[in-house]
PDB file of N, CA and C in Angstrom:
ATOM      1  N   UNK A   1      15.303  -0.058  -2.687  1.00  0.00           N
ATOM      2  CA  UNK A   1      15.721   1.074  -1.884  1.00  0.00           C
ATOM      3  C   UNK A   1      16.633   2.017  -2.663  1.00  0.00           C
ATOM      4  N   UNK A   2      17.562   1.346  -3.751  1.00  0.00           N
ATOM      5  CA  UNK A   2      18.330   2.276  -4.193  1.00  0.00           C
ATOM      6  C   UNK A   2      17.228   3.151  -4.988  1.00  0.00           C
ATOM      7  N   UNK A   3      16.443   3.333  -5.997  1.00  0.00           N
ATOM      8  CA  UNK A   3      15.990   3.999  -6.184  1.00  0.00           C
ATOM      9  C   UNK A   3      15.013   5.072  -5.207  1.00  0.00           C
ATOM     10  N   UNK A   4      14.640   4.678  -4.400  1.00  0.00           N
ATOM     11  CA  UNK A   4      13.572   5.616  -3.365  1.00  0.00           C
ATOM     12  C   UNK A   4      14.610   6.387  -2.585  1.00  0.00           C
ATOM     13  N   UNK A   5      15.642   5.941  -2.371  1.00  0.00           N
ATOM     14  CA  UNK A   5      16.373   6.371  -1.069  1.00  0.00           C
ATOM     15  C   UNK A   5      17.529   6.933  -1.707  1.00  0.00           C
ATOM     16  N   UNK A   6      18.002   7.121  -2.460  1.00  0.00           N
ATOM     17  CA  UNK A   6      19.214   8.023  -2.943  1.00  0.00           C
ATOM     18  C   UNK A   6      19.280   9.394  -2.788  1.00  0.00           C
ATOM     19  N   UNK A   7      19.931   9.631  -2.835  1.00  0.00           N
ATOM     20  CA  UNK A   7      20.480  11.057  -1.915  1.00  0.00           C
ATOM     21  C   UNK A   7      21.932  11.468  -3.559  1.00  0.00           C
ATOM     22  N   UNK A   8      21.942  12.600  -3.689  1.00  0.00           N
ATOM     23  CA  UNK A   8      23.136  13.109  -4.420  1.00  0.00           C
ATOM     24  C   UNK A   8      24.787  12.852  -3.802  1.00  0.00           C
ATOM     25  N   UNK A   9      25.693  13.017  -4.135  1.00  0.00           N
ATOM     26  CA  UNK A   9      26.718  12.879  -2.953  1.00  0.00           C
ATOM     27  C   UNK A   9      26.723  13.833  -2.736  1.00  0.00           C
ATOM     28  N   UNK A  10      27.250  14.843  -1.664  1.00  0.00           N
ATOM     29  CA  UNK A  10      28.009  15.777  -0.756  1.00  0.00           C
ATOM     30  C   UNK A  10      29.000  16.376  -1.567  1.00  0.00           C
ATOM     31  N   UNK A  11      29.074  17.491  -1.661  1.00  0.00           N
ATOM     32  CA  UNK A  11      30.318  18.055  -2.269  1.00  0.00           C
ATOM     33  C   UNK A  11      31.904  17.792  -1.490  1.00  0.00           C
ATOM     34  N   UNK A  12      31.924  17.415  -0.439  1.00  0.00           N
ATOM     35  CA  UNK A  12      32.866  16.500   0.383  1.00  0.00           C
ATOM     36  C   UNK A  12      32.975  15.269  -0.182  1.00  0.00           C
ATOM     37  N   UNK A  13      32.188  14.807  -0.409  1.00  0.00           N
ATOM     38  CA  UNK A  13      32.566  13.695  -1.463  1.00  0.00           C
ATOM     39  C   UNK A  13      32.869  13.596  -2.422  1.00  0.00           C
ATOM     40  N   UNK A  14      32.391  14.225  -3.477  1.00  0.00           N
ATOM     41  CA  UNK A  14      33.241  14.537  -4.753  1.00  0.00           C
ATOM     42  C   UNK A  14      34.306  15.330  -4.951  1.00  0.00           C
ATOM     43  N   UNK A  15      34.446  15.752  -3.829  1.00  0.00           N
ATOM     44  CA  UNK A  15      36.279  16.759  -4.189  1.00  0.00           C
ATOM     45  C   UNK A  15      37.079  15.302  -4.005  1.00  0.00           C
ATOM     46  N   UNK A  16      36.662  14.467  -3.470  1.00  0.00           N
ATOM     47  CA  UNK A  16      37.364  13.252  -3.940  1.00  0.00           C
ATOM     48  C   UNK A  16      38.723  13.488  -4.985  1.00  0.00           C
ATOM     49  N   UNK A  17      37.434  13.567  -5.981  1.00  0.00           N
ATOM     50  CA  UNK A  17      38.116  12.951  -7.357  1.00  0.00           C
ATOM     51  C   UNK A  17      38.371  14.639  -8.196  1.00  0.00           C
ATOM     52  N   UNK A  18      38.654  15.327  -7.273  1.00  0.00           N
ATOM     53  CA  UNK A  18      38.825  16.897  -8.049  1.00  0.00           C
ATOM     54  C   UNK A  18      40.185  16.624  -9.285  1.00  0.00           C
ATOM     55  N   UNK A  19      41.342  15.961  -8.383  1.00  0.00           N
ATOM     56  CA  UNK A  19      42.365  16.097  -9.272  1.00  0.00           C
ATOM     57  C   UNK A  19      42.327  15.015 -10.222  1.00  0.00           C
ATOM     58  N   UNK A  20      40.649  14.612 -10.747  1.00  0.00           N
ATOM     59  CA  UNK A  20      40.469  13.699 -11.787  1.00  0.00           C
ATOM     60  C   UNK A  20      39.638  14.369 -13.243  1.00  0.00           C
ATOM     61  N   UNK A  21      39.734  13.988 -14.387  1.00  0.00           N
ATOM     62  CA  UNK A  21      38.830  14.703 -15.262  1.00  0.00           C
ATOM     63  C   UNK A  21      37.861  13.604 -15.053  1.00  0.00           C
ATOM     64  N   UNK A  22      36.570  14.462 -15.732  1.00  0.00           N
ATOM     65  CA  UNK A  22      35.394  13.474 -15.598  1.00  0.00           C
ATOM     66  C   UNK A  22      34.364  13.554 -17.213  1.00  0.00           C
ATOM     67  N   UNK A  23      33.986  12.725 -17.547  1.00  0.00           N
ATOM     68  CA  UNK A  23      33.593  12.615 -18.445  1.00  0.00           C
ATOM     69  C   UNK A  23      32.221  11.996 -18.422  1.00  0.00           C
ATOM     70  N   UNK A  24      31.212  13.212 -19.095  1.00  0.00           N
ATOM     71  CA  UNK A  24      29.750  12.809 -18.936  1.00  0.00           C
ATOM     72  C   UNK A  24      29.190  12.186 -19.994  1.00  0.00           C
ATOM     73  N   UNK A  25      28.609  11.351 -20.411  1.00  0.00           N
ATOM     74  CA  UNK A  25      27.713  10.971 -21.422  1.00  0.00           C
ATOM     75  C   UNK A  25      26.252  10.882 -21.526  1.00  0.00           C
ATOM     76  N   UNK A  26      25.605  12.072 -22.020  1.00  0.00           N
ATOM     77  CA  UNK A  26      23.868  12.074 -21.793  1.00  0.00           C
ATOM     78  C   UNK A  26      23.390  11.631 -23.568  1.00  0.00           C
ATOM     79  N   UNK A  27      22.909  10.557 -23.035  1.00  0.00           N
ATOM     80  CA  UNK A  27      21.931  10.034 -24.280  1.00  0.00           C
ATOM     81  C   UNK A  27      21.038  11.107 -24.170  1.00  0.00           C
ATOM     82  N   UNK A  28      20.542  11.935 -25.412  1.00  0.00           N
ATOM     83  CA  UNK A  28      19.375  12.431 -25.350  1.00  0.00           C
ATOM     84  C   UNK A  28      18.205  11.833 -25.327  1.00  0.00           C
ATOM     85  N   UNK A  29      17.724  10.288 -25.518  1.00  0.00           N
ATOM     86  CA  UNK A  29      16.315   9.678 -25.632  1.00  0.00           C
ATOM     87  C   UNK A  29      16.076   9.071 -24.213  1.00  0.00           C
ATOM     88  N   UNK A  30      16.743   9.960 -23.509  1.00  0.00           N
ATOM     89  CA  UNK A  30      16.863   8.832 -21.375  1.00  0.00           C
ATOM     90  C   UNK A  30      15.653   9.546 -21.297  1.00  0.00           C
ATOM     91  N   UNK A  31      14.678   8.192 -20.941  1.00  0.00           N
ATOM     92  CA  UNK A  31      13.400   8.574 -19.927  1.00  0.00           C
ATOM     93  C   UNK A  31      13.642   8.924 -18.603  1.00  0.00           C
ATOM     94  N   UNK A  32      15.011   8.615 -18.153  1.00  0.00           N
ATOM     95  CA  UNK A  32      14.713   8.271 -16.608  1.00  0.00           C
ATOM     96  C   UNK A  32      15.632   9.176 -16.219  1.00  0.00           C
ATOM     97  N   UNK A  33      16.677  10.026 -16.662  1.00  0.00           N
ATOM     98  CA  UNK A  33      17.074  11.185 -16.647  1.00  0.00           C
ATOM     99  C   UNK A  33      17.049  12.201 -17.726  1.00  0.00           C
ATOM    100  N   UNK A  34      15.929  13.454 -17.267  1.00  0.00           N
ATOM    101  CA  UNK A  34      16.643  14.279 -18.055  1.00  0.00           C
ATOM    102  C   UNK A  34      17.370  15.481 -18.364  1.00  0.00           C
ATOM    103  N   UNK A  35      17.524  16.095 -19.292  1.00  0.00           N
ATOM    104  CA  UNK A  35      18.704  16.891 -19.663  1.00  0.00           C
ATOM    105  C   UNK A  35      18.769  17.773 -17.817  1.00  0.00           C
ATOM    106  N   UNK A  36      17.918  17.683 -17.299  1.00  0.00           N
ATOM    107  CA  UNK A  36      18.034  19.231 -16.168  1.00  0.00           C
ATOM    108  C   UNK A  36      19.171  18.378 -15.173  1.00  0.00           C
ATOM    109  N   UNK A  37      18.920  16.717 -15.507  1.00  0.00           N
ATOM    110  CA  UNK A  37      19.477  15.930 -14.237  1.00  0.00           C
ATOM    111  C   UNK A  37      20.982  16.299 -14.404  1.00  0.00           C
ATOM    112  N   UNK A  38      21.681  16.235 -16.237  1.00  0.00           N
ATOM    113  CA  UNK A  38      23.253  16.379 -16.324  1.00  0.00           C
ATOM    114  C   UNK A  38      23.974  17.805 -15.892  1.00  0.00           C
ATOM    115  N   UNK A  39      22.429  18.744 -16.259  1.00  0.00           N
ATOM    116  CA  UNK A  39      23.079  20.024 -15.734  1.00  0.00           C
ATOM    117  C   UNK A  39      23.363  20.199 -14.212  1.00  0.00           C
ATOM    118  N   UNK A  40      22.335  19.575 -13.637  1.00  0.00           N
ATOM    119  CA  UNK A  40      22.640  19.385 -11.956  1.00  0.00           C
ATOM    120  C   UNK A  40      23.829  18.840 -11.553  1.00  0.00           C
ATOM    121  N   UNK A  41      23.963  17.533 -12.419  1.00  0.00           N
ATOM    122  CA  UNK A  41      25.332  16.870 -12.189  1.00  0.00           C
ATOM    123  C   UNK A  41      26.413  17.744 -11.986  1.00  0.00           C
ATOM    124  N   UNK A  42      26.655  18.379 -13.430  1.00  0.00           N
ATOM    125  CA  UNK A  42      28.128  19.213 -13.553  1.00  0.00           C
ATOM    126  C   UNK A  42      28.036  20.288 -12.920  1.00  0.00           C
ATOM    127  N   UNK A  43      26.810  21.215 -12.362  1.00  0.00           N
ATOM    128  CA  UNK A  43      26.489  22.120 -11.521  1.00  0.00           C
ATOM    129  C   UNK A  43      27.258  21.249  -9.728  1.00  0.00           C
ATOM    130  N   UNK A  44      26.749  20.370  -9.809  1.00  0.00           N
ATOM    131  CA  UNK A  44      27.276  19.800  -8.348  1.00  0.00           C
ATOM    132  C   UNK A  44      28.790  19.496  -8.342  1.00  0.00           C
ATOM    133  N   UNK A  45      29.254  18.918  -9.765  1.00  0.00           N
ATOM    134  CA  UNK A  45      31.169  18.711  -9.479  1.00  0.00           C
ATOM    135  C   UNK A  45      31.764  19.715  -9.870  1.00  0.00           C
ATOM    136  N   UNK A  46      31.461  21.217 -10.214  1.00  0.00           N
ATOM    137  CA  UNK A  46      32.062  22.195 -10.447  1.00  0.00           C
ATOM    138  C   UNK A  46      31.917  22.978  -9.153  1.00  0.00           C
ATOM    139  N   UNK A  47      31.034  22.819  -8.307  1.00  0.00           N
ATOM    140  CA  UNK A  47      31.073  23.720  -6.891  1.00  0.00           C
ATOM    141  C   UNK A  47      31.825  22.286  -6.057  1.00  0.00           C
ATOM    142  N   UNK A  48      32.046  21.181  -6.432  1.00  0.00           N
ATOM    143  CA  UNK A  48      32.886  20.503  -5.524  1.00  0.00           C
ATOM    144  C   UNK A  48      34.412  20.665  -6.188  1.00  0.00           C
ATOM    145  N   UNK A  49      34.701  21.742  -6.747  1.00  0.00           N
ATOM    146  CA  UNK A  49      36.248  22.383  -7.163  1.00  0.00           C
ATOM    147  C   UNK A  49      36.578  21.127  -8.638  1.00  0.00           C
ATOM    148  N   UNK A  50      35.870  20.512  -9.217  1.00  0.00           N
ATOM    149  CA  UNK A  50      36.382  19.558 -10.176  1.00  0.00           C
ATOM    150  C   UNK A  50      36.241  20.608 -11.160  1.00  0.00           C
ATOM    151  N   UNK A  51      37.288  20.733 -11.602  1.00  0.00           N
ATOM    152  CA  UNK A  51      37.518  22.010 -12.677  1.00  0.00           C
ATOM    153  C   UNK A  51      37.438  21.380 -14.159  1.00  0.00           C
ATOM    154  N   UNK A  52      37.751  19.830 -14.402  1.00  0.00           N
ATOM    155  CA  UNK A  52      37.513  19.585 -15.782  1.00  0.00           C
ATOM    156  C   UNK A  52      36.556  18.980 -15.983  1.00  0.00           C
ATOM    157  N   UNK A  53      35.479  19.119 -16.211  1.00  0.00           N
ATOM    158  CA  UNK A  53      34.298  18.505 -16.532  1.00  0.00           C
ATOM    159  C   UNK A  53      33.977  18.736 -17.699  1.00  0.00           C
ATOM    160  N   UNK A  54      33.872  18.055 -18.329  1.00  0.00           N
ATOM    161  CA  UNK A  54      32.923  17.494 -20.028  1.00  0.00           C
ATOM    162  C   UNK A  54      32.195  16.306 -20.113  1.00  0.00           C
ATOM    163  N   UNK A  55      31.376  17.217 -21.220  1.00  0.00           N
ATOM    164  CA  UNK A  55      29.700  17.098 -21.533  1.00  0.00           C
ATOM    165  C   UNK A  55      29.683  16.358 -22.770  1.00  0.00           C
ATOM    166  N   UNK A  56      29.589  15.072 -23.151  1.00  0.00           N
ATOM    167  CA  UNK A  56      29.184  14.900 -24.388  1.00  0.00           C
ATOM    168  C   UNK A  56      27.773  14.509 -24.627  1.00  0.00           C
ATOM    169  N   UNK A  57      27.159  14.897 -25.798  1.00  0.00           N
ATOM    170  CA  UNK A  57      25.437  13.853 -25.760  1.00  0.00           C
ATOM    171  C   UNK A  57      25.118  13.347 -26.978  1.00  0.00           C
ATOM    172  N   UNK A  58      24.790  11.883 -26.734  1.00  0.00           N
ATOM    173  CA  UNK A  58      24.385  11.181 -28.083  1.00  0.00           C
ATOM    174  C   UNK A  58      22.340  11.651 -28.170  1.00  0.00           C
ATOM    175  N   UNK A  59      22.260  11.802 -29.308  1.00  0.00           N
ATOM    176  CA  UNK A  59      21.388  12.665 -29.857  1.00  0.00           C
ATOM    177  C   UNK A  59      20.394  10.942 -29.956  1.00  0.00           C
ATOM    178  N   UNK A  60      19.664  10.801 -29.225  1.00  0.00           N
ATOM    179  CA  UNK A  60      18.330   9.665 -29.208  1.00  0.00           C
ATOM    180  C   UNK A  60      18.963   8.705 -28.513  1.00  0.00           C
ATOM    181  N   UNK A  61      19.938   8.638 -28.393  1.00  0.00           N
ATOM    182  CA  UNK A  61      20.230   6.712 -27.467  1.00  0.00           C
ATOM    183  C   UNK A  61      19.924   6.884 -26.587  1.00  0.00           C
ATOM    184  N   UNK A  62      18.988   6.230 -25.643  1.00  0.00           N
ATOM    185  CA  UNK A  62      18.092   5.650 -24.838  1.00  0.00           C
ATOM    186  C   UNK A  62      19.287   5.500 -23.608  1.00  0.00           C
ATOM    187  N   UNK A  63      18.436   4.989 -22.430  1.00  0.00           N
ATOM    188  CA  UNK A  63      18.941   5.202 -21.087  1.00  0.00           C
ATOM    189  C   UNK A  63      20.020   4.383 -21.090  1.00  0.00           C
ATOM    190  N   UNK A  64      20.273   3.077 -21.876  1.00  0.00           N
ATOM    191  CA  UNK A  64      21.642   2.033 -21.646  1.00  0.00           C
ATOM    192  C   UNK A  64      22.010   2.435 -23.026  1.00  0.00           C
ATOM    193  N   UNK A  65      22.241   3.806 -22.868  1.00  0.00           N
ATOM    194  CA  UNK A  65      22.966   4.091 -24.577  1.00  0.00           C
ATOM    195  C   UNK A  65      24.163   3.182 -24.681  1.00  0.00           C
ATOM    196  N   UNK A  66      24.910   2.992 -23.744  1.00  0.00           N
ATOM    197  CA  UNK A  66      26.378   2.614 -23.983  1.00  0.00           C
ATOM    198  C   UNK A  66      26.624   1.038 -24.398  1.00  0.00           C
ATOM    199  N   UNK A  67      25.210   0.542 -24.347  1.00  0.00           N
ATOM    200  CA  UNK A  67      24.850  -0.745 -25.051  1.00  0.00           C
ATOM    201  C   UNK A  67      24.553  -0.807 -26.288  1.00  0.00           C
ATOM    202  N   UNK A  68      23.545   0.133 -26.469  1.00  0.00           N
ATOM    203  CA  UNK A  68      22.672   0.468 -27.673  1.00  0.00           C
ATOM    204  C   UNK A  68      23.567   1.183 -28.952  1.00  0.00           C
ATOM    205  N   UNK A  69      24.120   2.238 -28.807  1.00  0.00           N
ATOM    206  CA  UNK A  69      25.006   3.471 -28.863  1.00  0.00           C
ATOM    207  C   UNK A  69      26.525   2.986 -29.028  1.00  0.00           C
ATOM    208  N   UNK A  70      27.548   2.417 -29.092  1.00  0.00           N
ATOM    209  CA  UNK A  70      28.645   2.137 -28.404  1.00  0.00           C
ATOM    210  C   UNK A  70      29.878   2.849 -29.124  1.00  0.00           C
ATOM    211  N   UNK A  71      29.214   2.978 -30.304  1.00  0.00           N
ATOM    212  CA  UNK A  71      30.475   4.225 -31.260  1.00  0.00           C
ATOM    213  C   UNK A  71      30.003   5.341 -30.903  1.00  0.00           C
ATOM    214  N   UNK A  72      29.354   6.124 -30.634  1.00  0.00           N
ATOM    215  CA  UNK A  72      28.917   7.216 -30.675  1.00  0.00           C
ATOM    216  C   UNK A  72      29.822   7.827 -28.922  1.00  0.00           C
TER     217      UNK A  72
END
């Protein structure tokens, strides 16, 4: 179900964490997201008022980059 049934959060929900920085990591070699999904992301926590958002991207590490990848 988690995959079929997910829903984005609510911008009510992520002002949550407005007075938090957030930090993205896009492997460039993700089958299962891509690049349009991170722009959506930070497109969605910048209209939920999260003003510090950064983008980093490892250039080929795969979807569990942070396994694969772990210096980068």
């Amino acid at each position: 179900r988690f995959f079929t049934e997910r829903r984005p959060h609510s911008p009510a929900s992520l002002s949550k964490i407005s007075h938090l920085p957030v930090l993205l990591v896009y492997f460039g070699g993700d089958l299962a997201y891509p690049a349009e999904y991170i722009q959506d992301i930070m497109s969605r926590f910048k209209d939920a008022g999260i003003a510090d958002v950064e983008l980093t991207t490892v250039r080929g590490g795969p979807h569990f980059g942070t396994v694969t990848h772990p210096k980068e």
